[in-house]
mmCIF file of C-alpha atoms in Angstrom:
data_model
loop_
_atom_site.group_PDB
_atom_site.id
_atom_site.type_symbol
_atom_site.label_atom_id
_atom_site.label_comp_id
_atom_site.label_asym_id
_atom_site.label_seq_id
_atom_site.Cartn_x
_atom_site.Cartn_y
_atom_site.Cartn_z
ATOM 1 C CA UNK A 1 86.573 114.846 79.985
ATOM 2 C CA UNK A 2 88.089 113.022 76.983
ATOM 3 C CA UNK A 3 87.760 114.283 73.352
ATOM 4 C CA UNK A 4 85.087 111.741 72.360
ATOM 5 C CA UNK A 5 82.223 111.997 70.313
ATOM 6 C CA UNK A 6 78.216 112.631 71.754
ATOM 7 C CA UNK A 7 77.609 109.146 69.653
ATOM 8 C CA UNK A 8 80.401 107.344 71.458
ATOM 9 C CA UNK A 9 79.234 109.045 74.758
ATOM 10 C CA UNK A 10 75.372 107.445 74.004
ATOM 11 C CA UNK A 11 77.005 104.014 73.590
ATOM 12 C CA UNK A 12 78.656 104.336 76.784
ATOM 13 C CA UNK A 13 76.083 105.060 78.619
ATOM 14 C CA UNK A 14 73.880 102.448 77.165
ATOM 15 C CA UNK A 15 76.606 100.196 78.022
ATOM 16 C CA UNK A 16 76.582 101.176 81.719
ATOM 17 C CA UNK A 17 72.758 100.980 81.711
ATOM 18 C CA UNK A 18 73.226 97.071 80.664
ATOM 19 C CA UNK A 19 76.054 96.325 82.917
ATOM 20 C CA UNK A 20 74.240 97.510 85.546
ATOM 21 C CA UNK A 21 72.010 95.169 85.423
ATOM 22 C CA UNK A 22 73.937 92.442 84.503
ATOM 23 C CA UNK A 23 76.289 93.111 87.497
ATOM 24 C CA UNK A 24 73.046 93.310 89.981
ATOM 25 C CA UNK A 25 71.868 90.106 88.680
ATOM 26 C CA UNK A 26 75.137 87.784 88.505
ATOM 27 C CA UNK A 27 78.152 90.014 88.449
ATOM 28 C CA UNK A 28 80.388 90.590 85.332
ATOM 29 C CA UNK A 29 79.011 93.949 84.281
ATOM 30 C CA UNK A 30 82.675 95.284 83.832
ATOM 31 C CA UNK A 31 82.811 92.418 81.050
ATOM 32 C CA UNK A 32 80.763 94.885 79.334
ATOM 33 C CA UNK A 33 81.954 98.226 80.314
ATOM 34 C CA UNK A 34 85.224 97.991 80.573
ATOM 35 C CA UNK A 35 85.594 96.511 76.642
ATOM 36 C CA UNK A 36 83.338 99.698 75.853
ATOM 37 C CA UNK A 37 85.780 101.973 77.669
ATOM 38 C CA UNK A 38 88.825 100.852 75.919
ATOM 39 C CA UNK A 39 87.404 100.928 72.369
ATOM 40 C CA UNK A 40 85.570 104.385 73.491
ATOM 41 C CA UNK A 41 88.150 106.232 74.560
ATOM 42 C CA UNK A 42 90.538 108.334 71.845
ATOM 43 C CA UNK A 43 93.263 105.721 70.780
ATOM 44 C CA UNK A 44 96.243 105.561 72.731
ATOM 45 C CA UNK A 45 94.641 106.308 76.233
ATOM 46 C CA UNK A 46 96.763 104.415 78.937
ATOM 47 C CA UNK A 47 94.658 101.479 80.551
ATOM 48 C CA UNK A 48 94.607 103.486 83.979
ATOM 49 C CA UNK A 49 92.288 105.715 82.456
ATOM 50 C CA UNK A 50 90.169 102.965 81.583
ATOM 51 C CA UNK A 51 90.509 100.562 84.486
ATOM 52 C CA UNK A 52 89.351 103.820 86.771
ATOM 53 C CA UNK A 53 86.661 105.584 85.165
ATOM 54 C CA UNK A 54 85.272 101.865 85.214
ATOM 55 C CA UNK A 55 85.734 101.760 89.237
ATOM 56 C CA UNK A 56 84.270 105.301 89.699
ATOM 57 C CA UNK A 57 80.850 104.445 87.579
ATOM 58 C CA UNK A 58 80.760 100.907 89.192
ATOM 59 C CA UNK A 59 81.277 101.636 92.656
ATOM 60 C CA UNK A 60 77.642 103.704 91.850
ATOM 61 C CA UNK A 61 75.654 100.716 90.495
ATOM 62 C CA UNK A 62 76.893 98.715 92.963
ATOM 63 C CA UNK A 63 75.502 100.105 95.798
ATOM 64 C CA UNK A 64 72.759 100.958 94.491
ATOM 65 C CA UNK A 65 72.639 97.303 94.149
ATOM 66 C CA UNK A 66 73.680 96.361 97.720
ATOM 67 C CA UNK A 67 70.798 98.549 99.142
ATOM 68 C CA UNK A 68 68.310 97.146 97.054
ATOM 69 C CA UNK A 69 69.458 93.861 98.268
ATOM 70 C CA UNK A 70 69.833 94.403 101.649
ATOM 71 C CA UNK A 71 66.470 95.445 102.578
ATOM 72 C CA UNK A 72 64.815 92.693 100.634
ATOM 73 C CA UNK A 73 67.456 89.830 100.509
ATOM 74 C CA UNK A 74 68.405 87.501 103.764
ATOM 75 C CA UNK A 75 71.921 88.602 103.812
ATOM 76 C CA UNK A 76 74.399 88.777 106.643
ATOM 77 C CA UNK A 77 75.516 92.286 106.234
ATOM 78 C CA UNK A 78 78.158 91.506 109.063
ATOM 79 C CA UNK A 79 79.429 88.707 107.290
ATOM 80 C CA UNK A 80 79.545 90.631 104.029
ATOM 81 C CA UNK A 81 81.129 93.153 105.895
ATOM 82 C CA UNK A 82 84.119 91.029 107.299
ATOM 83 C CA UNK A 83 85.022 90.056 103.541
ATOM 84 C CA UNK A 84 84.332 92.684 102.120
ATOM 85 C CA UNK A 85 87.301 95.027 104.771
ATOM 86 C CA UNK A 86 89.392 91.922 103.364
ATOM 87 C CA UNK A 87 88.437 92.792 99.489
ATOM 88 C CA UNK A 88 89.362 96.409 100.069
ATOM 89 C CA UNK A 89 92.945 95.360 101.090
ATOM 90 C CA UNK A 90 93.139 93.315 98.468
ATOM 91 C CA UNK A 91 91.589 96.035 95.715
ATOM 92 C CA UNK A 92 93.819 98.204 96.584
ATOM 93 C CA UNK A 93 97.205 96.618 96.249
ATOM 94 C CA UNK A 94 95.772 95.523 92.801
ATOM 95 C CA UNK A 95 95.054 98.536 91.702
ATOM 96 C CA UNK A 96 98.760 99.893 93.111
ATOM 97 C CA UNK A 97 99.854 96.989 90.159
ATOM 98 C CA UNK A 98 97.931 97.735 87.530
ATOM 99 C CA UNK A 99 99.356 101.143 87.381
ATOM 100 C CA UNK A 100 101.853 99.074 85.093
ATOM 101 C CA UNK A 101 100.047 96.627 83.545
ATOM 102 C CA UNK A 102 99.131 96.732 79.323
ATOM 103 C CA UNK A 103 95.999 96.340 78.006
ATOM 104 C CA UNK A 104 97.304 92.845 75.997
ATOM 105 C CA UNK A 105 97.329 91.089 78.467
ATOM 106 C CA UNK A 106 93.438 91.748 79.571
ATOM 107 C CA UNK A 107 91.537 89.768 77.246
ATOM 108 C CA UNK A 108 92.995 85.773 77.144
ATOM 109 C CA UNK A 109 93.356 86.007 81.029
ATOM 110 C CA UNK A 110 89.379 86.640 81.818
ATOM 111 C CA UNK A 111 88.797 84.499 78.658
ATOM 112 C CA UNK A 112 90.264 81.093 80.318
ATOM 113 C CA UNK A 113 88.761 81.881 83.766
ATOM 114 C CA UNK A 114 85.272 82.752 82.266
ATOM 115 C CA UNK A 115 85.603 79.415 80.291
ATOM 116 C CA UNK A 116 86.136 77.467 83.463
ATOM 117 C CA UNK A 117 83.215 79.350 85.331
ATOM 118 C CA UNK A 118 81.057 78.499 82.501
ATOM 119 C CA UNK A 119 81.958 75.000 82.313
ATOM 120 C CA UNK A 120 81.827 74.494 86.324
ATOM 121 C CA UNK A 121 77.933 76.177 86.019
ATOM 122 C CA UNK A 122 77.262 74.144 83.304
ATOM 123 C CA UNK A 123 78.128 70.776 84.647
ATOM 124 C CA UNK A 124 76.882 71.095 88.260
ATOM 125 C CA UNK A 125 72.893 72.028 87.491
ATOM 126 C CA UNK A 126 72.146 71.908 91.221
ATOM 127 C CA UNK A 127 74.630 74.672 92.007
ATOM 128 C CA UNK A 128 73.409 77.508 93.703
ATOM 129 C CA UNK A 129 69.933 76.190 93.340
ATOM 130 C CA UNK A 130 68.519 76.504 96.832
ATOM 131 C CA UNK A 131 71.402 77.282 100.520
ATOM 132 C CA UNK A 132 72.295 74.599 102.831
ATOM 133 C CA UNK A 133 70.688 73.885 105.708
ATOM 134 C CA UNK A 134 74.036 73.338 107.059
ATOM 135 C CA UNK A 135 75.552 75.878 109.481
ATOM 136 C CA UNK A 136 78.583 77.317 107.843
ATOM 137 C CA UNK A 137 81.770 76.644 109.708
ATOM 138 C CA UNK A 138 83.961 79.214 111.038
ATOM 139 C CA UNK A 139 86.773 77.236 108.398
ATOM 140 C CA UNK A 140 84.320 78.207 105.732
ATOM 141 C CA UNK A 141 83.993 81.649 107.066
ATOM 142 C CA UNK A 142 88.011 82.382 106.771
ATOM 143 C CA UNK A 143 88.342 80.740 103.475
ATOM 144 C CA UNK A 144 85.740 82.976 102.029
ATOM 145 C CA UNK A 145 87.446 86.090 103.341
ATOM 146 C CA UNK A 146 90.933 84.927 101.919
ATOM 147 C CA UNK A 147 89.541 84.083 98.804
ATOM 148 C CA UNK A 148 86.549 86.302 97.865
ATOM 149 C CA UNK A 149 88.114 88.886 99.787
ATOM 150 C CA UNK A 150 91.769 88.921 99.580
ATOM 151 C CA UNK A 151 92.149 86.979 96.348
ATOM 152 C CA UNK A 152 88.947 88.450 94.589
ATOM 153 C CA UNK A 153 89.695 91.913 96.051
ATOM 154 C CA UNK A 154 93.013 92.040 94.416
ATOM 155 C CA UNK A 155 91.772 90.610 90.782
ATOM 156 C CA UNK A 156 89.391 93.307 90.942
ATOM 157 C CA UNK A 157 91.668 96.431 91.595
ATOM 158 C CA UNK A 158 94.115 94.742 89.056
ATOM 159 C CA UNK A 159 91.749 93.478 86.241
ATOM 160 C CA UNK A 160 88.534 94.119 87.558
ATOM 161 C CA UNK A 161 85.834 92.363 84.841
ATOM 162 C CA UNK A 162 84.101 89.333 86.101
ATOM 163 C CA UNK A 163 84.703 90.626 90.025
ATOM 164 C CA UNK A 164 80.707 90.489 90.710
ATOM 165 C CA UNK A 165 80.520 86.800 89.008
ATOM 166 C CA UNK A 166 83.679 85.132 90.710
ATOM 167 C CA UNK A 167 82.252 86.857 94.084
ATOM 168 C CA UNK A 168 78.946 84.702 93.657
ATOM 169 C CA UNK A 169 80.387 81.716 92.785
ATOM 170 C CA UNK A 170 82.806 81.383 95.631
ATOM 171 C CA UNK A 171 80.371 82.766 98.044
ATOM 172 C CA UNK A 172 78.005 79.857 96.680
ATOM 173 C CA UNK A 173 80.833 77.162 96.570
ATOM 174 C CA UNK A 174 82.121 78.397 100.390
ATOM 175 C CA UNK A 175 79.343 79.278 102.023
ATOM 176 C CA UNK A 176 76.541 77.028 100.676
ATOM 177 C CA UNK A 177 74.531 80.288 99.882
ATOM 178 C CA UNK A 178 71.560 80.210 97.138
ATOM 179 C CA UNK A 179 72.679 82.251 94.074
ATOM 180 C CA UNK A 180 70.438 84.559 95.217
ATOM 181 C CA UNK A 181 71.850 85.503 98.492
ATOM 182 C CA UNK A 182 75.418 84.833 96.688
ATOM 183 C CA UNK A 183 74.712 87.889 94.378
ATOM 184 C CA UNK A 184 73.250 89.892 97.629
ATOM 185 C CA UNK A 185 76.225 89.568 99.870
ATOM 186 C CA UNK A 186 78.780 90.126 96.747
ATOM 187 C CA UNK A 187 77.127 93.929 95.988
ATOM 188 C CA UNK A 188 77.973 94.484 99.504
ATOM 189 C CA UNK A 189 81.643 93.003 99.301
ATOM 190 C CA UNK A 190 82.088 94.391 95.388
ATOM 191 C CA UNK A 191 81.228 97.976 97.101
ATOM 192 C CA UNK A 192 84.241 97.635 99.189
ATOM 193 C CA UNK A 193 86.378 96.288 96.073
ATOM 194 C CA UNK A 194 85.289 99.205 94.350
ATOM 195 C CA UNK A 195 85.800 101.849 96.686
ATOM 196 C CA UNK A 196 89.737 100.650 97.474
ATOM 197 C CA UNK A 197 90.832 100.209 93.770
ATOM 198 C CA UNK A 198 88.763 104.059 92.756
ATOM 199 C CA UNK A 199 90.733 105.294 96.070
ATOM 200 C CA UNK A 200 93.692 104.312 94.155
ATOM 201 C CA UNK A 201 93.086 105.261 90.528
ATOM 202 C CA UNK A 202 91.916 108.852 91.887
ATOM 203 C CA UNK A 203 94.858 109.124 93.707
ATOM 204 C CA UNK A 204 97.340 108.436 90.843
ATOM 205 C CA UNK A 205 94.823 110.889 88.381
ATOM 206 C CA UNK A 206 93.608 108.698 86.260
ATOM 207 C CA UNK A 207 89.689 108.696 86.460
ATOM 208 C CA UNK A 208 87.650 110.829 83.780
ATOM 209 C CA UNK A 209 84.996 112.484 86.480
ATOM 210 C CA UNK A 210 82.809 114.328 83.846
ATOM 211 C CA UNK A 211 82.817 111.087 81.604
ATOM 212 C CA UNK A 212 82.438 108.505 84.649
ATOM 213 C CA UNK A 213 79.473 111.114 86.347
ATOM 214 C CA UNK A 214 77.341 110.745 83.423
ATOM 215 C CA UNK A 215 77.306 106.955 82.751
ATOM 216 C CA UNK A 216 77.014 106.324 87.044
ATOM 217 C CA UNK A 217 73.411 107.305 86.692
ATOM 218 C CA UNK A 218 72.484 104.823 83.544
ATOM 219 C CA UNK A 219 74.903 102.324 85.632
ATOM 220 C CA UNK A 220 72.548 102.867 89.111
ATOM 221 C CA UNK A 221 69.001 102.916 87.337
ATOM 222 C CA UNK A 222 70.552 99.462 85.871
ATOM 223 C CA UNK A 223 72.163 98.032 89.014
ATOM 224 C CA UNK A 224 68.831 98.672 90.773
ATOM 225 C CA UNK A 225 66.106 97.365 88.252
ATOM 226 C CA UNK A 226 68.518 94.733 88.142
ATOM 227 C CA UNK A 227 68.700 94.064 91.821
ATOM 228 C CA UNK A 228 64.576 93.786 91.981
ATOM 229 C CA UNK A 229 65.026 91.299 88.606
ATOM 230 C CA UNK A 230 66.623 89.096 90.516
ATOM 231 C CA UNK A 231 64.842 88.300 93.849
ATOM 232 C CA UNK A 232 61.394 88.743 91.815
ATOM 233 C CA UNK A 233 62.491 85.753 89.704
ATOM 234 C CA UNK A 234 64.855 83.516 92.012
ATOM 235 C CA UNK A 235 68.226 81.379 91.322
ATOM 236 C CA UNK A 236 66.700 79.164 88.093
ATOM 237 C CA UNK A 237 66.711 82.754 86.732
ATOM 238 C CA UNK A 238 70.326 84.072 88.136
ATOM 239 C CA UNK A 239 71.499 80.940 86.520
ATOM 240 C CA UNK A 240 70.899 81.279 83.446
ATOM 241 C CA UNK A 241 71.832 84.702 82.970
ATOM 242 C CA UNK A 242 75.018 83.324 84.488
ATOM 243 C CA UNK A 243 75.675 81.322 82.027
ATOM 244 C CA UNK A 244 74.631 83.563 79.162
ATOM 245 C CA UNK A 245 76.892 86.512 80.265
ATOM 246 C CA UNK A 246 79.569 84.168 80.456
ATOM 247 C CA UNK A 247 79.672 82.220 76.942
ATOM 248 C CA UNK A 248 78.097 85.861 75.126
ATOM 249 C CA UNK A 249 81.142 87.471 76.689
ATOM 250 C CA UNK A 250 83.702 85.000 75.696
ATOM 251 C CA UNK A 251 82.548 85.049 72.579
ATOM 252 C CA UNK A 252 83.029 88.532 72.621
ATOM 253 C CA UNK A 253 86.218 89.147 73.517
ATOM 254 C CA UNK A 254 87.624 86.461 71.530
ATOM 255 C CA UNK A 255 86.176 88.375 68.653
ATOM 256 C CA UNK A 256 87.885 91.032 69.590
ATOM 257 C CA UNK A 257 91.339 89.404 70.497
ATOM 258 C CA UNK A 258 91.566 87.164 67.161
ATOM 259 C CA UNK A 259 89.316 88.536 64.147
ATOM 260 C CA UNK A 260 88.714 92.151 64.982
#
């Protein structure tokens, strides 16, 4: 357990609480919590330590999530499944690579790509609005695995913040899914992204146990109200708190990257 303070501790676990819910709803809870981790913890704390306490309260959330989901969502747990065995490949050779990688670099990377997701929402109103009554072709199928598993996977166990939000929107763009179902089948794959990149981190040392034990259970109570959130209220609502995580959070961290 880190030498923090009980007040610093509180906000932490508030801010698991909220991206919880966030992540149930649309993905990009780490947007939050991982921000909150690097301020929170004592100066000078190496980004693994970060990047991995993050993983081992997320992976909690998440499936608390994904089981929510799965008993009251139409999702193909097989299908989730399939991408998300390709995510955990990919999580994990991220997460061998971020071993490395400096905190500097975090912040104007997920800043252009959560620009362009908010910009793509914004100017395709339809999106995600209601599935296809197309069948999904087994081209569809592999491109989804090789991007929102493979490709997704590795951002996640190398970055990790936005994972639950690019998961939805290539699951809605590939697979013609509702953003509904989109943010079902991603708590299933994001469980899998989770799981390879904490295998990781816990094998090179760097996850805070005590710290991340203690903010898992705000993170679950969040992941699950916000699970039952979203299928009570439908993809108008997903949508829009889409698009408000997105611009709130880029204006966020651009607060923090220029002016703070």
């Amino acid at each position: 357990m880190p030498d923090i303070s009980l007040t610093i501790v509180v906000v932490l676990c508030l801010a698991s609480l909220a991206a919880g819910w966030i992540d149930a709803v649309v993905g990009g809870g780490g947007l939050l919590l991982l921000p909150a981790m690097l301020l929170g913890l004592p100066g000078g704390t190496p980004a693994a330590y970060a990047l991995g306490t993050n993983k081992a309260v997320a992976i909690v959330g998440t499936t608390g999530a994904a089981v929510t989901y799965a008993r009251k969502a139409p999702v193909d747990v097989r299908l989730a499944v399939r991408i998300g065995l390709a995510a955990l490949a990919g999580s994990t050779a991220g997460a061998f690579v971020a071993a490395g990688l400096s905190t500097d670099v975090l912040t104007p990377v997920v800043m252009v790509v959560l620009l362009g997701v908010g910009t793509f929402v914004m100017l395709r109103p339809a999106f995600g609005t209601a599935p296809s009554a197309e069948p999904v072709s087994a081209r569809r199928v592999l491109a989804a695995i090789g991007l929102a598993g493979l490709g997704i996977g590795f951002y996640d166990g190398l970055i990790g913040p936005g994972t639950g939000t690019f998961l939805v929107l290539a699951l809605t763009a590939l697979l013609h899914f509702d953003l509904v179902t989109a943010s079902a089948t991603a708590k299933i794959v994001n469980c899998c992204t989770n799981a390879g990149a904490l295998a990781t981190f816990a094998w090179k040392g760097t996850v805070y146990w005590q710290l991340a034990a203690l903010m898992a259970v705000f993170n679950l109570v969040g992941g699950t109200v916000g699970a039952h959130t979203a299928l009570k209220k439908g993809s108008g609502f997903v949508r829009v708190v889409l698009l408000t995580v997105v611009f709130a959070l880029v204006a966020n961290l651009a607060y923090q990257q220029w002016i703070a």
